PDB file of C-alpha atoms in Angstrom:
ATOM      1  CA  UNK B   1     -67.753 -19.378 -64.426  1.00 61.00           C
ATOM      2  CA  UNK B   2     -66.991 -15.963 -62.927  1.00 76.00           C
ATOM      3  CA  UNK B   3     -69.911 -14.192 -61.263  1.00 84.00           C
ATOM      4  CA  UNK B   4     -69.315 -10.431 -61.520  1.00 89.00           C
ATOM      5  CA  UNK B   5     -72.762  -9.129 -60.569  1.00 91.00           C
ATOM      6  CA  UNK B   6     -75.535 -10.432 -58.318  1.00 90.00           C
ATOM      7  CA  UNK B   7     -78.843  -9.140 -59.691  1.00 89.00           C
ATOM      8  CA  UNK B   8     -81.977  -8.945 -57.578  1.00 83.00           C
ATOM      9  CA  UNK B   9     -84.928  -8.395 -59.892  1.00 78.00           C
ATOM     10  CA  UNK B  10     -88.279  -7.410 -58.488  1.00 72.00           C
ATOM     11  CA  UNK B  11     -91.673  -5.917 -59.145  1.00 65.00           C
ATOM     12  CA  UNK B  12     -91.908  -5.326 -55.400  1.00 64.00           C
ATOM     13  CA  UNK B  13     -89.406  -4.806 -52.616  1.00 65.00           C
ATOM     14  CA  UNK B  14     -88.159  -7.906 -50.783  1.00 72.00           C
ATOM     15  CA  UNK B  15     -85.940  -7.399 -47.721  1.00 76.00           C
ATOM     16  CA  UNK B  16     -85.224 -11.130 -47.451  1.00 76.00           C
ATOM     17  CA  UNK B  17     -84.282 -11.330 -51.115  1.00 78.00           C
ATOM     18  CA  UNK B  18     -82.032  -8.272 -50.819  1.00 82.00           C
ATOM     19  CA  UNK B  19     -80.210  -9.753 -47.826  1.00 84.00           C
ATOM     20  CA  UNK B  20     -79.674 -13.094 -49.580  1.00 83.00           C
ATOM     21  CA  UNK B  21     -78.352 -11.284 -52.654  1.00 85.00           C
ATOM     22  CA  UNK B  22     -75.991  -9.118 -50.593  1.00 88.00           C
ATOM     23  CA  UNK B  23     -74.516 -12.103 -48.746  1.00 86.00           C
ATOM     24  CA  UNK B  24     -73.868 -13.907 -52.029  1.00 86.00           C
ATOM     25  CA  UNK B  25     -72.291 -10.801 -53.549  1.00 89.00           C
ATOM     26  CA  UNK B  26     -69.916 -10.618 -50.608  1.00 89.00           C
ATOM     27  CA  UNK B  27     -68.916 -14.280 -50.973  1.00 84.00           C
ATOM     28  CA  UNK B  28     -68.411 -14.018 -54.744  1.00 85.00           C
ATOM     29  CA  UNK B  29     -66.716 -10.595 -54.397  1.00 89.00           C
ATOM     30  CA  UNK B  30     -69.272  -9.358 -56.921  1.00 91.00           C
ATOM     31  CA  UNK B  31     -71.249  -6.166 -57.441  1.00 93.00           C
ATOM     32  CA  UNK B  32     -74.777  -6.090 -56.024  1.00 92.00           C
ATOM     33  CA  UNK B  33     -77.443  -4.695 -58.379  1.00 91.00           C
ATOM     34  CA  UNK B  34     -81.150  -4.189 -57.781  1.00 89.00           C
ATOM     35  CA  UNK B  35     -83.281  -3.928 -60.928  1.00 87.00           C
ATOM     36  CA  UNK B  36     -86.632  -2.549 -59.803  1.00 85.00           C
ATOM     37  CA  UNK B  37     -89.353  -3.091 -62.390  1.00 82.00           C
ATOM     38  CA  UNK B  38     -92.201  -0.775 -63.259  1.00 78.00           C
ATOM     39  CA  UNK B  39     -94.436  -3.096 -65.262  1.00 75.00           C
ATOM     40  CA  UNK B  40     -95.622  -1.212 -68.344  1.00 73.00           C
ATOM     41  CA  UNK B  41     -98.718  -3.407 -68.619  1.00 70.00           C
ATOM     42  CA  UNK B  42     -99.766  -2.513 -65.080  1.00 71.00           C
ATOM     43  CA  UNK B  43     -99.228   1.193 -65.761  1.00 72.00           C
ATOM     44  CA  UNK B  44    -101.308   0.969 -68.945  1.00 70.00           C
ATOM     45  CA  UNK B  45    -104.057  -0.800 -67.009  1.00 69.00           C
ATOM     46  CA  UNK B  46    -104.156   2.036 -64.466  1.00 68.00           C
ATOM     47  CA  UNK B  47    -104.745   4.528 -67.303  1.00 68.00           C
ATOM     48  CA  UNK B  48    -108.020   2.866 -68.311  1.00 66.00           C
ATOM     49  CA  UNK B  49    -111.095   4.800 -67.100  1.00 68.00           C
ATOM     50  CA  UNK B  50    -112.897   1.659 -65.897  1.00 61.00           C
ATOM     51  CA  UNK B  51    -109.915   0.139 -63.990  1.00 63.00           C
ATOM     52  CA  UNK B  52    -110.544  -0.665 -60.329  1.00 64.00           C
ATOM     53  CA  UNK B  53    -108.950  -2.676 -57.521  1.00 61.00           C
ATOM     54  CA  UNK B  54    -109.815  -4.243 -54.167  1.00 61.00           C
ATOM     55  CA  UNK B  55    -108.025  -2.537 -51.279  1.00 55.00           C
ATOM     56  CA  UNK B  56    -105.943  -4.976 -49.263  1.00 57.00           C
ATOM     57  CA  UNK B  57    -106.636  -2.957 -46.100  1.00 58.00           C
ATOM     58  CA  UNK B  58    -110.395  -2.391 -46.612  1.00 57.00           C
ATOM     59  CA  UNK B  59    -111.452  -5.260 -48.928  1.00 55.00           C
ATOM     60  CA  UNK B  60    -113.505  -2.647 -50.805  1.00 58.00           C
ATOM     61  CA  UNK B  61    -113.561  -1.768 -54.496  1.00 60.00           C
ATOM     62  CA  UNK B  62    -111.886   1.514 -55.452  1.00 60.00           C
ATOM     63  CA  UNK B  63    -110.668   3.248 -58.583  1.00 63.00           C
ATOM     64  CA  UNK B  64    -107.288   2.062 -59.843  1.00 63.00           C
ATOM     65  CA  UNK B  65    -105.572   5.376 -60.586  1.00 68.00           C
ATOM     66  CA  UNK B  66    -102.278   5.917 -62.372  1.00 70.00           C
ATOM     67  CA  UNK B  67    -101.124   8.656 -59.973  1.00 70.00           C
ATOM     68  CA  UNK B  68    -101.657   6.418 -56.943  1.00 71.00           C
ATOM     69  CA  UNK B  69     -99.840   3.515 -58.588  1.00 70.00           C
ATOM     70  CA  UNK B  70     -96.886   5.738 -59.496  1.00 75.00           C
ATOM     71  CA  UNK B  71     -96.653   7.012 -55.892  1.00 80.00           C
ATOM     72  CA  UNK B  72     -96.680   3.446 -54.577  1.00 77.00           C
ATOM     73  CA  UNK B  73     -93.949   2.387 -57.003  1.00 80.00           C
ATOM     74  CA  UNK B  74     -91.778   5.373 -56.047  1.00 83.00           C
ATOM     75  CA  UNK B  75     -92.177   4.504 -52.358  1.00 83.00           C
ATOM     76  CA  UNK B  76     -91.271   0.859 -52.925  1.00 82.00           C
ATOM     77  CA  UNK B  77     -88.284   1.829 -55.071  1.00 83.00           C
ATOM     78  CA  UNK B  78     -87.070   4.255 -52.405  1.00 85.00           C
ATOM     79  CA  UNK B  79     -87.342   1.557 -49.699  1.00 84.00           C
ATOM     80  CA  UNK B  80     -85.479  -0.924 -51.889  1.00 84.00           C
ATOM     81  CA  UNK B  81     -82.656   1.512 -52.667  1.00 87.00           C
ATOM     82  CA  UNK B  82     -82.264   2.506 -49.017  1.00 88.00           C
ATOM     83  CA  UNK B  83     -82.086  -1.115 -47.864  1.00 86.00           C
ATOM     84  CA  UNK B  84     -79.652  -2.012 -50.640  1.00 87.00           C
ATOM     85  CA  UNK B  85     -77.382   0.893 -49.687  1.00 91.00           C
ATOM     86  CA  UNK B  86     -77.397  -0.164 -46.034  1.00 90.00           C
ATOM     87  CA  UNK B  87     -76.607  -3.806 -46.841  1.00 89.00           C
ATOM     88  CA  UNK B  88     -73.841  -2.874 -49.281  1.00 91.00           C
ATOM     89  CA  UNK B  89     -72.187  -0.540 -46.781  1.00 91.00           C
ATOM     90  CA  UNK B  90     -72.336  -3.147 -44.004  1.00 92.00           C
ATOM     91  CA  UNK B  91     -70.807  -5.864 -46.206  1.00 92.00           C
ATOM     92  CA  UNK B  92     -68.485  -3.432 -48.050  1.00 93.00           C
ATOM     93  CA  UNK B  93     -69.537  -4.407 -51.554  1.00 93.00           C
ATOM     94  CA  UNK B  94     -70.107  -2.234 -54.656  1.00 95.00           C
ATOM     95  CA  UNK B  95     -73.756  -1.754 -55.573  1.00 94.00           C
ATOM     96  CA  UNK B  96     -76.148  -0.108 -57.991  1.00 92.00           C
ATOM     97  CA  UNK B  97     -79.878   0.546 -58.193  1.00 92.00           C
ATOM     98  CA  UNK B  98     -81.851   0.933 -61.408  1.00 88.00           C
ATOM     99  CA  UNK B  99     -85.530   1.403 -62.159  1.00 86.00           C
ATOM    100  CA  UNK B 100     -86.625  -0.388 -65.322  1.00 82.00           C
ATOM    101  CA  UNK B 101     -89.894   0.194 -67.144  1.00 82.00           C
ATOM    102  CA  UNK B 102     -91.200  -2.415 -69.556  1.00 77.00           C
ATOM    103  CA  UNK B 103     -92.539  -5.942 -69.881  1.00 77.00           C
ATOM    104  CA  UNK B 104     -90.879  -8.013 -67.116  1.00 73.00           C
ATOM    105  CA  UNK B 105     -89.354 -10.786 -69.221  1.00 75.00           C
ATOM    106  CA  UNK B 106     -88.083  -8.421 -71.927  1.00 81.00           C
ATOM    107  CA  UNK B 107     -86.684  -5.904 -69.446  1.00 80.00           C
ATOM    108  CA  UNK B 108     -84.836  -8.558 -67.477  1.00 79.00           C
ATOM    109  CA  UNK B 109     -83.354 -10.213 -70.553  1.00 80.00           C
ATOM    110  CA  UNK B 110     -82.129  -6.868 -71.869  1.00 82.00           C
ATOM    111  CA  UNK B 111     -80.489  -5.978 -68.540  1.00 82.00           C
ATOM    112  CA  UNK B 112     -78.557  -9.203 -67.830  1.00 85.00           C
ATOM    113  CA  UNK B 113     -75.420 -10.785 -69.255  1.00 86.00           C
ATOM    114  CA  UNK B 114     -73.387 -13.987 -68.986  1.00 82.00           C
ATOM    115  CA  UNK B 115     -71.431 -12.869 -65.905  1.00 84.00           C
ATOM    116  CA  UNK B 116     -74.583 -12.236 -63.835  1.00 88.00           C
ATOM    117  CA  UNK B 117     -76.313 -14.298 -61.185  1.00 88.00           C
ATOM    118  CA  UNK B 118     -80.012 -13.357 -61.228  1.00 89.00           C
ATOM    119  CA  UNK B 119     -82.178 -13.964 -58.162  1.00 85.00           C
ATOM    120  CA  UNK B 120     -85.860 -14.767 -58.756  1.00 82.00           C
ATOM    121  CA  UNK B 121     -88.172 -15.188 -55.766  1.00 76.00           C
ATOM    122  CA  UNK B 122     -91.083 -17.600 -55.586  1.00 66.00           C
ATOM    123  CA  UNK B 123     -93.070 -14.991 -53.649  1.00 55.00           C
ATOM    124  CA  UNK B 124     -92.643 -12.206 -56.217  1.00 51.00           C
ATOM    125  CA  UNK B 125     -95.766 -10.892 -57.973  1.00 46.00           C
ATOM    126  CA  UNK B 126     -96.076 -12.162 -61.519  1.00 43.00           C
ATOM    127  CA  UNK B 127     -98.202  -9.448 -63.122  1.00 41.00           C
ATOM    128  CA  UNK B 128     -97.261  -9.197 -66.783  1.00 41.00           C
ATOM    129  CA  UNK B 129     -95.135 -12.335 -66.897  1.00 40.00           C
ATOM    130  CA  UNK B 130     -96.108 -14.231 -70.069  1.00 40.00           C
ATOM    131  CA  UNK B 131     -94.786 -17.525 -68.706  1.00 45.00           C
ATOM    132  CA  UNK B 132     -94.335 -19.220 -65.366  1.00 60.00           C
ATOM    133  CA  UNK B 133     -91.288 -18.124 -63.369  1.00 65.00           C
ATOM    134  CA  UNK B 134     -89.678 -21.522 -64.011  1.00 68.00           C
ATOM    135  CA  UNK B 135     -89.917 -20.987 -67.770  1.00 72.00           C
ATOM    136  CA  UNK B 136     -88.681 -17.414 -67.416  1.00 75.00           C
ATOM    137  CA  UNK B 137     -85.616 -18.686 -65.542  1.00 79.00           C
ATOM    138  CA  UNK B 138     -84.775 -21.142 -68.327  1.00 78.00           C
ATOM    139  CA  UNK B 139     -85.268 -18.374 -70.910  1.00 79.00           C
ATOM    140  CA  UNK B 140     -82.853 -16.065 -69.076  1.00 83.00           C
ATOM    141  CA  UNK B 141     -80.186 -18.782 -68.858  1.00 84.00           C
ATOM    142  CA  UNK B 142     -80.498 -19.911 -72.468  1.00 80.00           C
ATOM    143  CA  UNK B 143     -80.742 -16.435 -74.061  1.00 81.00           C
ATOM    144  CA  UNK B 144     -78.479 -14.252 -71.891  1.00 82.00           C
ATOM    145  CA  UNK B 145     -76.086 -16.848 -70.478  1.00 84.00           C
ATOM    146  CA  UNK B 146     -76.701 -15.589 -66.937  1.00 86.00           C
ATOM    147  CA  UNK B 147     -77.151 -17.983 -64.031  1.00 88.00           C
ATOM    148  CA  UNK B 148     -80.464 -17.910 -62.150  1.00 88.00           C
ATOM    149  CA  UNK B 149     -80.975 -18.585 -58.455  1.00 88.00           C
ATOM    150  CA  UNK B 150     -84.595 -19.428 -57.705  1.00 85.00           C
ATOM    151  CA  UNK B 151     -85.468 -19.237 -54.006  1.00 79.00           C
ATOM    152  CA  UNK B 152     -88.233 -18.530 -51.543  1.00 71.00           C
ATOM    153  CA  UNK B 153     -88.149 -15.153 -49.836  1.00 63.00           C
ATOM    154  CA  UNK B 154     -86.022 -15.443 -46.703  1.00 63.00           C
ATOM    155  CA  UNK B 155     -84.711 -18.944 -47.480  1.00 74.00           C
ATOM    156  CA  UNK B 156     -80.949 -18.954 -46.856  1.00 78.00           C
ATOM    157  CA  UNK B 157     -78.435 -20.428 -49.271  1.00 85.00           C
ATOM    158  CA  UNK B 158     -76.449 -22.844 -47.127  1.00 89.00           C
ATOM    159  CA  UNK B 159     -74.624 -26.196 -47.340  1.00 91.00           C
ATOM    160  CA  UNK B 160     -74.773 -28.969 -48.198  1.00 94.00           C
ATOM    161  CA  UNK B 161     -74.804 -28.044 -51.892  1.00 94.00           C
ATOM    162  CA  UNK B 162     -76.105 -30.528 -54.470  1.00 95.00           C
ATOM    163  CA  UNK B 163     -75.237 -30.771 -58.172  1.00 93.00           C
ATOM    164  CA  UNK B 164     -77.094 -32.812 -60.803  1.00 93.00           C
ATOM    165  CA  UNK B 165     -74.311 -34.388 -62.885  1.00 88.00           C
ATOM    166  CA  UNK B 166     -74.540 -36.369 -66.133  1.00 82.00           C
ATOM    167  CA  UNK B 167     -70.926 -36.102 -67.282  1.00 75.00           C
ATOM    168  CA  UNK B 168     -71.446 -33.349 -69.872  1.00 75.00           C
ATOM    169  CA  UNK B 169     -69.025 -30.430 -70.303  1.00 71.00           C
ATOM    170  CA  UNK B 170     -71.581 -27.954 -68.977  1.00 76.00           C
ATOM    171  CA  UNK B 171     -72.037 -30.156 -65.900  1.00 81.00           C
ATOM    172  CA  UNK B 172     -68.322 -29.828 -65.125  1.00 82.00           C
ATOM    173  CA  UNK B 173     -68.613 -26.024 -65.233  1.00 83.00           C
ATOM    174  CA  UNK B 174     -71.577 -26.198 -62.877  1.00 86.00           C
ATOM    175  CA  UNK B 175     -69.718 -28.600 -60.610  1.00 87.00           C
ATOM    176  CA  UNK B 176     -66.719 -26.269 -60.499  1.00 86.00           C
ATOM    177  CA  UNK B 177     -68.853 -23.275 -59.463  1.00 85.00           C
ATOM    178  CA  UNK B 178     -70.742 -25.166 -56.757  1.00 89.00           C
ATOM    179  CA  UNK B 179     -67.567 -26.838 -55.429  1.00 88.00           C
ATOM    180  CA  UNK B 180     -66.038 -23.375 -55.052  1.00 85.00           C
ATOM    181  CA  UNK B 181     -69.194 -22.217 -53.266  1.00 85.00           C
ATOM    182  CA  UNK B 182     -68.989 -25.232 -50.931  1.00 88.00           C
ATOM    183  CA  UNK B 183     -65.405 -24.252 -50.174  1.00 87.00           C
ATOM    184  CA  UNK B 184     -66.432 -20.666 -49.361  1.00 85.00           C
ATOM    185  CA  UNK B 185     -69.120 -21.951 -46.993  1.00 88.00           C
ATOM    186  CA  UNK B 186     -66.869 -24.766 -45.617  1.00 90.00           C
ATOM    187  CA  UNK B 187     -69.709 -27.166 -46.445  1.00 91.00           C
ATOM    188  CA  UNK B 188     -70.304 -30.506 -48.127  1.00 93.00           C
ATOM    189  CA  UNK B 189     -70.766 -31.056 -51.873  1.00 93.00           C
ATOM    190  CA  UNK B 190     -73.320 -33.702 -52.929  1.00 94.00           C
ATOM    191  CA  UNK B 191     -73.069 -34.968 -56.528  1.00 92.00           C
ATOM    192  CA  UNK B 192     -76.268 -36.550 -57.884  1.00 92.00           C
ATOM    193  CA  UNK B 193     -74.963 -38.618 -60.806  1.00 89.00           C
ATOM    194  CA  UNK B 194     -77.542 -39.508 -63.474  1.00 86.00           C
ATOM    195  CA  UNK B 195     -77.069 -43.064 -64.707  1.00 71.00           C
ATOM    196  CA  UNK B 196     -73.346 -43.155 -63.850  1.00 59.00           C
ATOM    197  CA  UNK B 197     -71.476 -45.563 -61.635  1.00 57.00           C
ATOM    198  CA  UNK B 198     -68.465 -45.114 -59.386  1.00 63.00           C
ATOM    199  CA  UNK B 199     -66.156 -44.815 -62.427  1.00 65.00           C
ATOM    200  CA  UNK B 200     -67.121 -41.138 -62.801  1.00 66.00           C
ATOM    201  CA  UNK B 201     -65.428 -40.498 -59.467  1.00 69.00           C
ATOM    202  CA  UNK B 202     -62.086 -41.660 -60.876  1.00 72.00           C
ATOM    203  CA  UNK B 203     -62.007 -39.342 -63.898  1.00 76.00           C
ATOM    204  CA  UNK B 204     -59.204 -36.751 -63.680  1.00 79.00           C
ATOM    205  CA  UNK B 205     -61.356 -33.732 -64.591  1.00 76.00           C
ATOM    206  CA  UNK B 206     -63.957 -34.729 -62.031  1.00 79.00           C
ATOM    207  CA  UNK B 207     -61.357 -35.275 -59.304  1.00 81.00           C
ATOM    208  CA  UNK B 208     -59.734 -31.908 -59.928  1.00 81.00           C
ATOM    209  CA  UNK B 209     -63.034 -30.121 -59.485  1.00 81.00           C
ATOM    210  CA  UNK B 210     -64.403 -31.903 -56.409  1.00 81.00           C
ATOM    211  CA  UNK B 211     -61.125 -31.433 -54.549  1.00 82.00           C
ATOM    212  CA  UNK B 212     -62.137 -27.785 -54.162  1.00 82.00           C
ATOM    213  CA  UNK B 213     -64.910 -28.789 -51.747  1.00 86.00           C
ATOM    214  CA  UNK B 214     -64.139 -29.670 -48.092  1.00 89.00           C
ATOM    215  CA  UNK B 215     -65.981 -33.010 -48.505  1.00 90.00           C
ATOM    216  CA  UNK B 216     -67.947 -34.759 -51.246  1.00 89.00           C
ATOM    217  CA  UNK B 217     -70.705 -37.365 -51.352  1.00 90.00           C
ATOM    218  CA  UNK B 218     -71.430 -39.142 -54.658  1.00 88.00           C
ATOM    219  CA  UNK B 219     -74.896 -40.609 -55.279  1.00 90.00           C
ATOM    220  CA  UNK B 220     -74.965 -42.698 -58.468  1.00 86.00           C
ATOM    221  CA  UNK B 221     -77.407 -44.425 -60.794  1.00 86.00           C
ATOM    222  CA  UNK B 222     -80.230 -41.873 -60.434  1.00 90.00           C
ATOM    223  CA  UNK B 223     -82.760 -41.879 -63.319  1.00 89.00           C
ATOM    224  CA  UNK B 224     -83.215 -38.503 -65.108  1.00 88.00           C
ATOM    225  CA  UNK B 225     -86.592 -37.856 -63.477  1.00 90.00           C
ATOM    226  CA  UNK B 226     -87.386 -34.974 -61.125  1.00 91.00           C
ATOM    227  CA  UNK B 227     -89.167 -37.215 -58.617  1.00 92.00           C
ATOM    228  CA  UNK B 228     -86.276 -39.688 -58.427  1.00 93.00           C
ATOM    229  CA  UNK B 229     -83.630 -36.944 -58.192  1.00 94.00           C
ATOM    230  CA  UNK B 230     -85.403 -35.168 -55.350  1.00 94.00           C
ATOM    231  CA  UNK B 231     -86.016 -38.470 -53.542  1.00 94.00           C
ATOM    232  CA  UNK B 232     -82.290 -39.264 -53.715  1.00 94.00           C
ATOM    233  CA  UNK B 233     -81.399 -35.759 -52.491  1.00 94.00           C
ATOM    234  CA  UNK B 234     -83.914 -35.652 -49.620  1.00 94.00           C
ATOM    235  CA  UNK B 235     -81.807 -37.522 -46.991  1.00 94.00           C
ATOM    236  CA  UNK B 236     -78.931 -35.090 -47.582  1.00 94.00           C
ATOM    237  CA  UNK B 237     -80.987 -32.041 -46.496  1.00 93.00           C
ATOM    238  CA  UNK B 238     -79.667 -29.868 -49.312  1.00 94.00           C
ATOM    239  CA  UNK B 239     -79.511 -26.086 -48.915  1.00 92.00           C
ATOM    240  CA  UNK B 240     -79.024 -25.618 -52.674  1.00 93.00           C
ATOM    241  CA  UNK B 241     -79.494 -27.780 -55.775  1.00 94.00           C
ATOM    242  CA  UNK B 242     -77.669 -26.778 -58.983  1.00 93.00           C
ATOM    243  CA  UNK B 243     -78.122 -27.998 -62.553  1.00 89.00           C
ATOM    244  CA  UNK B 244     -77.043 -27.005 -66.041  1.00 88.00           C
ATOM    245  CA  UNK B 245     -79.360 -26.754 -69.056  1.00 83.00           C
ATOM    246  CA  UNK B 246     -76.498 -26.418 -71.559  1.00 76.00           C
ATOM    247  CA  UNK B 247     -76.563 -30.008 -72.768  1.00 72.00           C
ATOM    248  CA  UNK B 248     -78.549 -31.569 -69.967  1.00 73.00           C
ATOM    249  CA  UNK B 249     -80.114 -34.991 -70.306  1.00 74.00           C
ATOM    250  CA  UNK B 250     -83.074 -33.680 -68.304  1.00 81.00           C
ATOM    251  CA  UNK B 251     -86.070 -32.693 -70.462  1.00 81.00           C
ATOM    252  CA  UNK B 252     -87.553 -29.192 -69.862  1.00 79.00           C
ATOM    253  CA  UNK B 253     -90.624 -30.585 -68.114  1.00 83.00           C
ATOM    254  CA  UNK B 254     -88.434 -32.406 -65.566  1.00 87.00           C
ATOM    255  CA  UNK B 255     -86.429 -29.230 -64.899  1.00 85.00           C
ATOM    256  CA  UNK B 256     -89.661 -27.303 -64.333  1.00 81.00           C
ATOM    257  CA  UNK B 257     -90.862 -30.039 -61.964  1.00 85.00           C
ATOM    258  CA  UNK B 258     -87.682 -29.631 -59.916  1.00 88.00           C
ATOM    259  CA  UNK B 259     -88.302 -25.870 -59.765  1.00 81.00           C
ATOM    260  CA  UNK B 260     -91.899 -26.374 -58.697  1.00 79.00           C
ATOM    261  CA  UNK B 261     -91.469 -28.838 -55.832  1.00 83.00           C
ATOM    262  CA  UNK B 262     -87.849 -28.713 -54.605  1.00 87.00           C
ATOM    263  CA  UNK B 263     -87.772 -27.591 -50.940  1.00 85.00           C
ATOM    264  CA  UNK B 264     -84.413 -25.818 -51.333  1.00 89.00           C
ATOM    265  CA  UNK B 265     -83.132 -22.967 -53.563  1.00 90.00           C
ATOM    266  CA  UNK B 266     -82.416 -23.982 -57.179  1.00 90.00           C
ATOM    267  CA  UNK B 267     -79.400 -22.722 -59.143  1.00 91.00           C
ATOM    268  CA  UNK B 268     -79.813 -22.928 -62.916  1.00 89.00           C
ATOM    269  CA  UNK B 269     -76.719 -22.471 -65.123  1.00 87.00           C
ATOM    270  CA  UNK B 270     -75.928 -22.477 -68.861  1.00 84.00           C
TER     271      UNK B 270
END
């Protein structure tokens, strides 16, 4: 899978998220794009005559005015664009900045494609999102074909890199991408094999892929349950855990459980 654009999507500016995105864009030799969202539902709410808010600085009720909201969004967008420009110049990567207006899930799906890696942050506001961020990530992957990196703000992507592997074709694509990433970082690849024994290690296609990584650890016989997968991965101290939903043997609820409780960034691929 070729990543051509790293997309940071936000309803608010995140310096840590922007830095993580820029570093990945440099490693993948990809374009860095910031899609800044103006949530149409929030703007409509501010137009209502009875709308009010609690000030974060005063803890007092005040009118929620459209003009004030628009000024705040312009300020945040300006900060985001300035930071993105600075990061892109320092790392010498192409970049773009775009302000989107709409419903978050619809706007993001319309703006992404199969060659994108989309970053979603656990700390991002979720106003207007019709589903949990975990479900939104699966929707992006399944409908647009983009990959999604789900991480906490400021959490670095670093080795060792883990891959959930069940022997499917989509798992091999995921394995190839993460093995290449391990090579770029000069780090270890950890393969978490669901229900497979050592024989998977001897398959030609598997061998060709894992040889891209500097070193590989294979953990076998893991049941397809989030709790068991994360327990097996814990001693490895993973800095990234990747999985494919293309033809995965993991049910959606187990994938969402991994998203919810995994201590490291999660990479979700088609």
